[in-house]
Amino acid sequence: MTFHSFLIKYGEIGIKGKNRYMFEDALVRQIRYALKEVEGEFLVHKCHGRVYVDCEGEYDYEETIESLKKVFGIVGICPVVRKPVKELEELKKDVVVYMGEMYPEGDKTFKVEARRANKRYPVNSMEINCALGEAVLDAYPEMKVEVHHPDVRLNVEIREEIYLYSEIIPGPGGMPVGTNGSAMLLLSGGIDSPVAGYMIAKRGVEIEAVYFHAPPYTSERAKEKVIDLARLVSAYAGPIKLHIVNFTDIQLAIYEKCPHDELTIIMRRYMMRIAEQFAKKDGCLGLITGESIGQVASQTMQSLAATNAVCTLPVYRPLIGFDKREIVEISEKIDTYETSIQPFEDCCTIFVAKHPVTKPNVERIEKSELNLSENIEELVKTAVETAEVITVGK
Ligand code: ATP
Ligand code: MG
């Protein structure tokens, strides 16, 4: 079966008036982005309060569906067969062919749901339903009509063309990226932070990212891995502006001057401070991390409080109540898992203490940080100024 268009279904709750336009425009933009590298030519447009993807000529069906399944805001994707407007007798033939090709095994219950948007069509919806239903029953005696819970709802829409569709392929849900401001993701090479970015992007938030590396303690390969992860997340989130910060001197200073059991927390606090600088500069409305309560020493409630204390922007931690197993499940689903588990060290593992504090006290941490006062401001300034900035995505 050749489909000529896709009707895009989206959740409509709460998107009335002005919001509706913003939502639809963002959806159209994100669909165009998703289809950018798919083989074929596509026309994405709004029409009568709906969003359609029209396929102009040959295209790769599987790839198109895979790409559309990554567009947040899409609830369902209906592959549509388009026919020129024709008389009912001719339309019956098309519908019989359609049902035969879509459901070759035949044993389905069905219901025809005609809509006559083009009122010049001489037959009304009820009559179309009856005539087409009868034609299908005549052609396929094993099929049965079922009006309440049919296996197949055959939609027949009479517009400037006739649209036939009956399948709904589930989309990812959520809101189109670009409808809810932007936020700065602290992206490491681990399993959690790419999932965290995905989850916030799913709510319509545009994502930027920051990665802290510590050459030569962390390798070029570790950095490449983070760029790969950003690219995988960008398949959903759209292009991601990634800041790559050289964190070595700051880490060495902390290592030299602060108690070793507090290293991770102090390091994390500097990551947050720097991430926040980039965030504010670009107008991001929050930070995102992949933290989850109790996962490691630096993610106890006390540790999270100590890390949080340096931030003035809201910190979004979408994985906060998730078990590792649940996070792994999502990372597999969104295809970041295999990349995340590649064994390249991240900068935290080099400088970790054998016995990190699990209940840090903010005042004590602040006191320890005073040991850095001589040159930390300068080091932070240099780290910010020398950050490499790249945009990842199609
Ligand atoms: P992940 O799998 O995301 O690395 P994790 O379980 O390894 O998380 P931590 O290393 O404690 O946890 O990091 C907690 C969070 O801090 C990460 O989810 C990430 O948001 C941020 N983070 C940690 N290291 C870095 C880094 N090198 N660059 C940027 N962000 C980082
Ligand atoms: Mg990590």
Short mmCIF file of C-alpha atoms and ligand atoms in Angstrom, two decimals:
data_model
loop_
_atom_site.label_atom_id
_atom_site.label_comp_id
_atom_site.label_asym_id
_atom_site.label_seq_id
_atom_site.Cartn_x
_atom_site.Cartn_y
_atom_site.Cartn_z
CA MET A 1 0.00 0.00 0.00
CA THR A 2 1.35 3.44 -0.88
CA PHE A 3 0.48 6.20 1.53
CA HIS A 4 0.47 9.73 0.21
CA SER A 5 0.17 11.64 3.48
CA PHE A 6 0.28 11.34 7.23
CA LEU A 7 -2.38 12.92 9.40
CA ILE A 8 -0.73 13.98 12.64
CA LYS A 9 -2.85 13.65 15.78
CA TYR A 10 -1.91 15.75 18.77
CA GLY A 11 -3.32 16.23 22.25
CA GLU A 12 -5.48 19.31 22.24
CA ILE A 13 -6.10 19.85 25.93
CA GLY A 14 -5.19 23.32 27.06
CA ILE A 15 -4.09 24.56 23.67
CA LYS A 16 -6.86 26.93 22.76
CA GLY A 17 -6.62 30.39 21.20
CA LYS A 18 -3.16 31.86 20.87
CA ASN A 19 -1.50 28.82 22.44
CA ARG A 20 -2.91 26.63 19.74
CA TYR A 21 -1.06 28.51 17.00
CA MET A 22 2.16 28.41 18.97
CA PHE A 23 1.73 24.70 19.57
CA GLU A 24 0.93 23.91 15.94
CA ASP A 25 3.69 26.10 14.55
CA ALA A 26 6.24 24.45 16.85
CA LEU A 27 4.91 21.04 15.89
CA VAL A 28 5.27 21.82 12.17
CA ARG A 29 8.81 23.12 12.76
CA GLN A 30 9.84 20.04 14.72
CA ILE A 31 8.33 17.68 12.14
CA ARG A 32 10.30 19.44 9.39
CA TYR A 33 13.44 19.08 11.48
CA ALA A 34 12.78 15.38 12.11
CA LEU A 35 12.26 14.69 8.40
CA LYS A 36 15.26 16.71 7.25
CA GLU A 37 17.44 13.71 6.54
CA VAL A 38 14.76 11.21 5.56
CA GLU A 39 14.80 10.14 1.94
CA GLY A 40 11.95 11.82 0.10
CA GLU A 41 10.32 15.20 -0.23
CA PHE A 42 7.74 16.25 2.33
CA LEU A 43 5.31 19.10 2.61
CA VAL A 44 4.38 19.73 6.24
CA HIS A 45 1.38 22.00 6.63
CA LYS A 46 -1.57 23.02 8.73
CA CYS A 47 -4.99 22.68 7.17
CA HIS A 48 -8.44 23.05 8.77
CA GLY A 49 -7.01 22.80 12.28
CA ARG A 50 -4.95 19.75 11.48
CA VAL A 51 -1.34 19.02 10.70
CA TYR A 52 -0.46 16.94 7.65
CA VAL A 53 2.72 15.60 6.17
CA ASP A 54 2.26 15.20 2.41
CA CYS A 55 4.78 12.97 0.68
CA GLU A 56 5.73 14.27 -2.72
CA GLY A 57 6.73 11.22 -4.76
CA GLU A 58 8.92 8.36 -3.56
CA TYR A 59 9.97 8.22 0.08
CA ASP A 60 11.17 5.78 2.70
CA TYR A 61 8.09 4.79 4.72
CA GLU A 62 9.87 3.08 7.65
CA GLU A 63 12.33 5.90 8.09
CA THR A 64 9.55 8.47 7.93
CA ILE A 65 7.59 6.73 10.67
CA GLU A 66 10.71 6.28 12.83
CA SER A 67 11.45 9.99 12.55
CA LEU A 68 7.88 11.09 13.27
CA LYS A 69 7.84 8.87 16.36
CA LYS A 70 10.56 11.16 17.78
CA VAL A 71 8.55 14.36 17.52
CA PHE A 72 7.15 15.41 20.89
CA GLY A 73 3.57 16.61 20.70
CA ILE A 74 2.53 13.86 18.29
CA VAL A 75 0.01 11.48 19.85
CA GLY A 76 -0.71 9.45 16.74
CA ILE A 77 0.41 9.14 13.13
CA CYS A 78 -2.24 8.07 10.59
CA PRO A 79 -0.96 6.94 7.18
CA VAL A 80 -3.41 8.31 4.59
CA VAL A 81 -4.27 7.19 1.08
CA ARG A 82 -5.39 10.20 -1.00
CA LYS A 83 -7.71 9.90 -3.96
CA PRO A 84 -9.21 12.54 -6.22
CA VAL A 85 -12.84 13.37 -5.43
CA LYS A 86 -14.99 10.93 -7.35
CA GLU A 87 -18.50 9.58 -7.44
CA LEU A 88 -19.66 7.16 -4.81
CA GLU A 89 -19.63 4.14 -7.14
CA GLU A 90 -15.96 4.76 -7.95
CA LEU A 91 -15.12 5.50 -4.34
CA LYS A 92 -16.57 2.12 -3.34
CA LYS A 93 -13.98 0.41 -5.54
CA ASP A 94 -11.13 2.36 -3.95
CA VAL A 95 -12.35 1.50 -0.47
CA VAL A 96 -12.65 -2.19 -1.29
CA VAL A 97 -9.07 -2.21 -2.60
CA TYR A 98 -7.90 -0.31 0.49
CA MET A 99 -9.53 -2.71 2.95
CA GLY A 100 -8.25 -5.73 1.04
CA GLU A 101 -4.68 -4.51 1.07
CA MET A 102 -4.69 -3.28 4.65
CA TYR A 103 -6.38 -6.34 6.15
CA PRO A 104 -5.64 -9.27 3.84
CA GLU A 105 -6.53 -11.82 6.52
CA GLY A 106 -10.06 -10.44 6.33
CA ASP A 107 -11.47 -11.41 9.73
CA LYS A 108 -12.00 -7.89 11.07
CA THR A 109 -14.91 -6.00 12.49
CA PHE A 110 -15.13 -2.49 11.09
CA LYS A 111 -17.03 0.73 10.95
CA VAL A 112 -16.97 3.40 8.25
CA GLU A 113 -16.69 6.96 9.56
CA ALA A 114 -17.27 9.40 6.73
CA ARG A 115 -16.82 13.16 7.11
CA ARG A 116 -17.95 15.49 4.41
CA ALA A 117 -15.90 18.67 4.85
CA ASN A 118 -16.60 19.47 1.21
CA LYS A 119 -20.34 20.09 1.34
CA ARG A 120 -20.60 20.17 -2.43
CA TYR A 121 -20.20 16.41 -2.45
CA PRO A 122 -23.71 15.25 -3.35
CA VAL A 123 -24.06 12.39 -0.85
CA ASN A 124 -24.21 12.96 2.90
CA SER A 125 -22.05 11.22 5.52
CA MET A 126 -24.71 8.75 6.62
CA GLU A 127 -25.29 7.61 3.05
CA ILE A 128 -21.55 7.33 2.43
CA ASN A 129 -21.16 5.19 5.57
CA CYS A 130 -23.91 2.81 4.48
CA ALA A 131 -22.82 2.53 0.85
CA LEU A 132 -19.14 1.94 1.66
CA GLY A 133 -19.94 -0.46 4.51
CA GLU A 134 -22.09 -2.51 2.18
CA ALA A 135 -19.42 -2.55 -0.52
CA VAL A 136 -16.83 -3.87 1.96
CA LEU A 137 -19.23 -6.55 3.25
CA ASP A 138 -19.99 -7.66 -0.30
CA ALA A 139 -16.31 -7.94 -1.17
CA TYR A 140 -15.17 -9.60 2.06
CA PRO A 141 -17.93 -11.73 3.60
CA GLU A 142 -15.75 -12.59 6.67
CA MET A 143 -15.69 -8.96 7.73
CA LYS A 144 -18.42 -7.71 10.04
CA VAL A 145 -19.78 -4.30 10.90
CA GLU A 146 -19.41 -3.34 14.57
CA VAL A 147 -20.40 0.20 15.48
CA HIS A 148 -19.29 0.35 19.13
CA HIS A 149 -15.88 -1.31 19.33
CA PRO A 150 -14.70 -2.11 15.81
CA ASP A 151 -11.22 -3.51 15.12
CA VAL A 152 -10.95 -1.04 12.27
CA ARG A 153 -12.34 2.46 12.01
CA LEU A 154 -12.17 3.35 8.35
CA ASN A 155 -12.08 7.13 8.10
CA VAL A 156 -13.26 8.58 4.82
CA GLU A 157 -12.83 12.33 4.60
CA ILE A 158 -14.19 14.19 1.63
CA ARG A 159 -12.13 17.35 1.25
CA GLU A 160 -10.51 18.84 -1.84
CA GLU A 161 -9.38 15.24 -2.15
CA ILE A 162 -10.65 12.06 -0.51
CA TYR A 163 -8.61 10.82 2.44
CA LEU A 164 -8.75 7.20 3.54
CA TYR A 165 -7.10 6.07 6.76
CA SER A 166 -7.65 3.51 9.47
CA GLU A 167 -4.35 2.97 11.31
CA ILE A 168 -3.00 5.06 14.18
CA ILE A 169 0.67 4.57 14.98
CA PRO A 170 1.37 5.88 18.48
CA GLY A 171 3.63 8.94 18.79
CA PRO A 172 5.71 9.93 21.82
CA GLY A 173 3.18 12.39 23.29
CA GLY A 174 4.47 15.41 25.21
CA MET A 175 4.65 18.96 23.85
CA PRO A 176 6.51 20.22 20.77
CA VAL A 177 9.98 21.48 21.63
CA GLY A 178 9.98 25.26 21.57
CA THR A 179 6.68 25.76 23.37
CA ASN A 180 8.13 25.97 26.85
CA GLY A 181 11.34 28.02 26.97
CA SER A 182 14.80 26.53 27.30
CA ALA A 183 16.96 24.91 29.97
CA MET A 184 20.61 23.96 30.44
CA LEU A 185 21.33 20.24 30.81
CA LEU A 186 24.42 19.08 32.69
CA LEU A 187 25.35 16.29 30.34
CA SER A 188 27.92 13.73 31.43
CA GLY A 189 28.78 10.56 29.60
CA GLY A 190 26.60 8.46 31.91
CA ILE A 191 23.25 6.78 31.53
CA ASP A 192 21.19 9.26 33.50
CA SER A 193 21.72 12.76 32.16
CA PRO A 194 20.75 12.01 28.51
CA VAL A 195 17.51 10.51 29.83
CA ALA A 196 16.95 13.60 31.99
CA GLY A 197 17.40 15.84 28.93
CA TYR A 198 14.99 13.71 26.92
CA MET A 199 12.33 13.95 29.62
CA ILE A 200 12.46 17.71 29.94
CA ALA A 201 12.53 18.17 26.15
CA LYS A 202 9.40 16.02 26.05
CA ARG A 203 7.58 18.78 27.91
CA GLY A 204 8.36 21.22 25.11
CA VAL A 205 11.56 22.67 26.56
CA GLU A 206 14.45 23.48 24.25
CA ILE A 207 17.72 22.04 25.51
CA GLU A 208 21.24 23.42 25.73
CA ALA A 209 23.97 21.37 27.38
CA VAL A 210 27.23 21.69 29.24
CA TYR A 211 29.89 19.02 29.65
CA PHE A 212 32.86 19.31 32.00
CA HIS A 213 35.96 17.47 30.97
CA ALA A 214 39.39 17.29 32.54
CA PRO A 215 42.09 16.65 29.98
CA PRO A 216 44.47 14.85 30.20
CA TYR A 217 42.68 12.94 33.00
CA THR A 218 39.74 12.41 30.70
CA SER A 219 40.31 11.42 27.11
CA GLU A 220 39.23 12.85 23.81
CA ARG A 221 37.15 9.69 23.42
CA ALA A 222 35.15 10.57 26.55
CA LYS A 223 34.37 13.95 25.01
CA GLU A 224 33.38 12.35 21.70
CA LYS A 225 31.05 10.06 23.60
CA VAL A 226 29.26 13.05 25.16
CA ILE A 227 28.95 14.69 21.73
CA ASP A 228 27.45 11.42 20.44
CA LEU A 229 24.98 11.40 23.33
CA ALA A 230 24.01 15.01 22.64
CA ARG A 231 23.40 14.03 19.02
CA LEU A 232 21.17 11.12 20.06
CA VAL A 233 19.13 13.38 22.36
CA SER A 234 18.92 15.99 19.59
CA ALA A 235 17.00 13.50 17.43
CA TYR A 236 14.14 14.25 19.84
CA ALA A 237 15.04 17.65 21.24
CA GLY A 238 16.21 19.44 18.10
CA PRO A 239 19.65 21.06 17.74
CA ILE A 240 21.57 21.28 21.02
CA LYS A 241 24.10 23.99 21.77
CA LEU A 242 26.79 22.14 23.73
CA HIS A 243 29.34 23.92 25.92
CA ILE A 244 32.47 21.88 26.56
CA VAL A 245 34.27 23.25 29.60
CA ASN A 246 37.86 22.49 30.52
CA PHE A 247 37.49 21.76 34.21
CA THR A 248 41.00 20.45 34.95
CA ASP A 249 42.45 23.44 36.78
CA ILE A 250 39.38 23.86 38.95
CA GLN A 251 39.42 20.18 39.82
CA LEU A 252 43.11 20.24 40.65
CA ALA A 253 42.62 23.28 42.86
CA ILE A 254 39.80 21.57 44.74
CA TYR A 255 41.89 18.41 45.03
CA GLU A 256 44.82 20.34 46.48
CA LYS A 257 42.98 22.60 48.86
CA CYS A 258 39.80 20.93 50.07
CA PRO A 259 39.10 17.90 52.25
CA HIS A 260 39.05 14.85 50.02
CA ASP A 261 35.81 13.49 51.36
CA GLU A 262 34.11 16.68 50.12
CA LEU A 263 35.65 16.66 46.64
CA THR A 264 32.63 15.46 44.72
CA ILE A 265 30.21 17.86 46.35
CA ILE A 266 32.46 20.88 45.90
CA MET A 267 33.17 19.90 42.34
CA ARG A 268 29.47 19.51 41.67
CA ARG A 269 28.82 22.95 43.16
CA TYR A 270 31.31 24.49 40.74
CA MET A 271 29.71 22.65 37.84
CA MET A 272 26.34 24.10 38.82
CA ARG A 273 27.75 27.62 39.18
CA ILE A 274 29.35 27.50 35.74
CA ALA A 275 26.32 25.86 34.11
CA GLU A 276 24.20 28.63 35.57
CA GLN A 277 26.41 31.31 34.04
CA PHE A 278 25.90 29.82 30.57
CA ALA A 279 22.21 29.35 31.27
CA LYS A 280 21.65 32.96 32.28
CA LYS A 281 23.64 34.28 29.37
CA ASP A 282 21.39 32.40 26.93
CA GLY A 283 18.13 33.06 28.73
CA CYS A 284 17.61 29.48 29.93
CA LEU A 285 14.99 29.23 32.64
CA GLY A 286 16.47 26.30 34.58
CA LEU A 287 19.16 23.67 34.95
CA ILE A 288 18.64 19.94 34.39
CA THR A 289 20.57 17.08 35.98
CA GLY A 290 20.26 13.31 35.94
CA GLU A 291 20.29 13.00 39.72
CA SER A 292 18.09 10.55 41.61
CA ILE A 293 17.74 10.38 45.38
CA GLY A 294 20.22 8.06 47.03
CA GLN A 295 21.78 6.70 43.85
CA VAL A 296 25.33 7.54 45.02
CA ALA A 297 26.88 9.47 47.92
CA SER A 298 26.61 12.74 46.02
CA GLN A 299 22.88 12.24 45.59
CA THR A 300 21.67 11.81 49.15
CA MET A 301 19.13 14.39 50.27
CA GLN A 302 21.88 16.26 52.12
CA SER A 303 24.20 16.18 49.10
CA LEU A 304 21.47 17.38 46.78
CA ALA A 305 20.73 20.22 49.21
CA ALA A 306 24.41 21.19 49.27
CA THR A 307 24.61 21.16 45.47
CA ASN A 308 21.36 23.02 45.15
CA ALA A 309 22.45 25.75 47.54
CA VAL A 310 24.65 27.46 44.95
CA CYS A 311 21.93 27.72 42.31
CA THR A 312 19.55 30.61 41.85
CA LEU A 313 17.76 29.10 38.83
CA PRO A 314 15.39 26.18 39.42
CA VAL A 315 17.12 22.82 39.04
CA TYR A 316 14.99 20.22 37.29
CA ARG A 317 15.77 16.61 38.20
CA PRO A 318 13.26 14.56 36.24
CA LEU A 319 14.76 11.23 37.41
CA ILE A 320 14.58 12.08 41.09
CA GLY A 321 12.25 9.23 42.04
CA PHE A 322 13.43 6.67 39.49
CA ASP A 323 15.34 3.47 40.17
CA LYS A 324 18.35 2.78 37.97
CA ARG A 325 16.43 -0.02 36.27
CA GLU A 326 13.70 2.38 35.21
CA ILE A 327 16.25 4.87 33.90
CA VAL A 328 18.02 2.13 31.93
CA GLU A 329 14.68 1.15 30.39
CA ILE A 330 14.13 4.66 29.06
CA SER A 331 17.72 4.95 27.84
CA GLU A 332 17.24 1.74 25.87
CA LYS A 333 14.00 3.02 24.43
CA ILE A 334 15.55 6.31 23.31
CA ASP A 335 18.69 4.58 22.08
CA THR A 336 21.29 6.26 24.30
CA TYR A 337 22.09 3.19 26.43
CA GLU A 338 24.70 1.56 24.19
CA THR A 339 26.62 4.81 23.90
CA SER A 340 26.34 5.60 27.61
CA ILE A 341 27.90 2.30 28.68
CA GLN A 342 31.03 2.71 26.56
CA PRO A 343 33.85 2.56 29.09
CA PHE A 344 35.37 6.03 28.90
CA GLU A 345 36.13 7.57 32.26
CA ASP A 346 34.29 10.73 33.21
CA CYS A 347 36.03 13.45 35.11
CA CYS A 348 34.38 12.59 38.40
CA THR A 349 35.79 9.09 38.69
CA ILE A 350 39.42 10.27 38.64
CA PHE A 351 39.10 12.57 41.60
CA VAL A 352 36.70 10.59 43.77
CA ALA A 353 37.49 9.99 47.40
CA LYS A 354 37.42 6.48 48.85
CA HIS A 355 34.94 7.58 51.51
CA PRO A 356 32.98 10.60 50.31
CA VAL A 357 30.73 12.39 52.78
CA THR A 358 27.17 11.22 52.50
CA LYS A 359 25.70 13.87 54.77
CA PRO A 360 27.55 17.03 53.86
CA ASN A 361 26.84 20.11 55.87
CA VAL A 362 26.45 23.24 53.78
CA GLU A 363 28.29 25.50 56.25
CA ARG A 364 31.23 23.14 56.40
CA ILE A 365 31.35 22.90 52.63
CA GLU A 366 31.24 26.67 52.35
CA LYS A 367 34.12 26.89 54.81
CA SER A 368 36.15 24.39 52.81
CA GLU A 369 35.51 26.40 49.67
CA LEU A 370 37.12 29.42 51.34
CA ASN A 371 40.42 27.56 50.87
CA LEU A 372 39.98 28.21 47.16
CA SER A 373 39.40 31.95 47.48
CA GLU A 374 42.84 32.97 46.27
CA ASN A 375 42.28 32.18 42.61
CA ILE A 376 39.00 30.31 42.10
CA GLU A 377 37.22 33.29 40.57
CA GLU A 378 39.95 33.60 37.99
CA LEU A 379 39.84 29.86 37.27
CA VAL A 380 36.07 29.93 36.81
CA LYS A 381 36.31 32.97 34.55
CA THR A 382 38.92 31.24 32.39
CA ALA A 383 36.87 28.03 32.25
CA VAL A 384 33.83 29.98 31.08
CA GLU A 385 35.75 32.05 28.56
CA THR A 386 37.65 29.15 27.03
CA ALA A 387 34.66 26.82 26.73
CA GLU A 388 34.29 25.28 23.31
CA VAL A 389 30.76 25.77 21.98
CA ILE A 390 29.36 23.52 19.27
CA THR A 391 25.86 22.90 17.97
CA VAL A 392 24.93 19.27 17.66
CA GLY A 393 22.08 18.03 15.49
CA LYS A 394 20.94 17.93 11.88
P1 ATP B 1 25.08 10.25 34.76
O1 ATP B 1 24.75 8.85 34.41
O2 ATP B 1 24.15 11.25 34.17
O3 ATP B 1 26.52 10.59 34.58
P2 ATP B 1 25.60 9.53 37.39
O4 ATP B 1 24.73 8.50 37.94
O5 ATP B 1 26.96 9.14 36.90
O6 ATP B 1 24.83 10.34 36.30
P3 ATP B 1 26.84 11.60 38.88
O7 ATP B 1 28.14 11.33 38.21
O8 ATP B 1 26.76 11.72 40.33
O9 ATP B 1 25.71 10.60 38.49
O10 ATP B 1 26.27 12.93 38.28
C1 ATP B 1 25.04 13.47 38.65
C2 ATP B 1 24.63 14.49 37.62
O11 ATP B 1 25.59 15.58 37.56
C3 ATP B 1 24.63 13.93 36.22
O12 ATP B 1 23.41 13.30 35.93
C4 ATP B 1 24.85 15.15 35.37
O13 ATP B 1 23.65 15.89 35.21
C5 ATP B 1 25.81 15.97 36.24
N1 ATP B 1 27.21 15.69 35.86
C6 ATP B 1 28.07 14.81 36.43
N2 ATP B 1 29.27 14.83 35.84
C7 ATP B 1 29.19 15.73 34.82
C8 ATP B 1 30.10 16.20 33.82
N3 ATP B 1 31.33 15.74 33.72
N4 ATP B 1 29.65 17.15 32.95
C9 ATP B 1 28.38 17.61 33.03
N5 ATP B 1 27.49 17.21 33.96
C10 ATP B 1 27.88 16.29 34.85
MG MG B 2 28.29 10.39 35.86
#
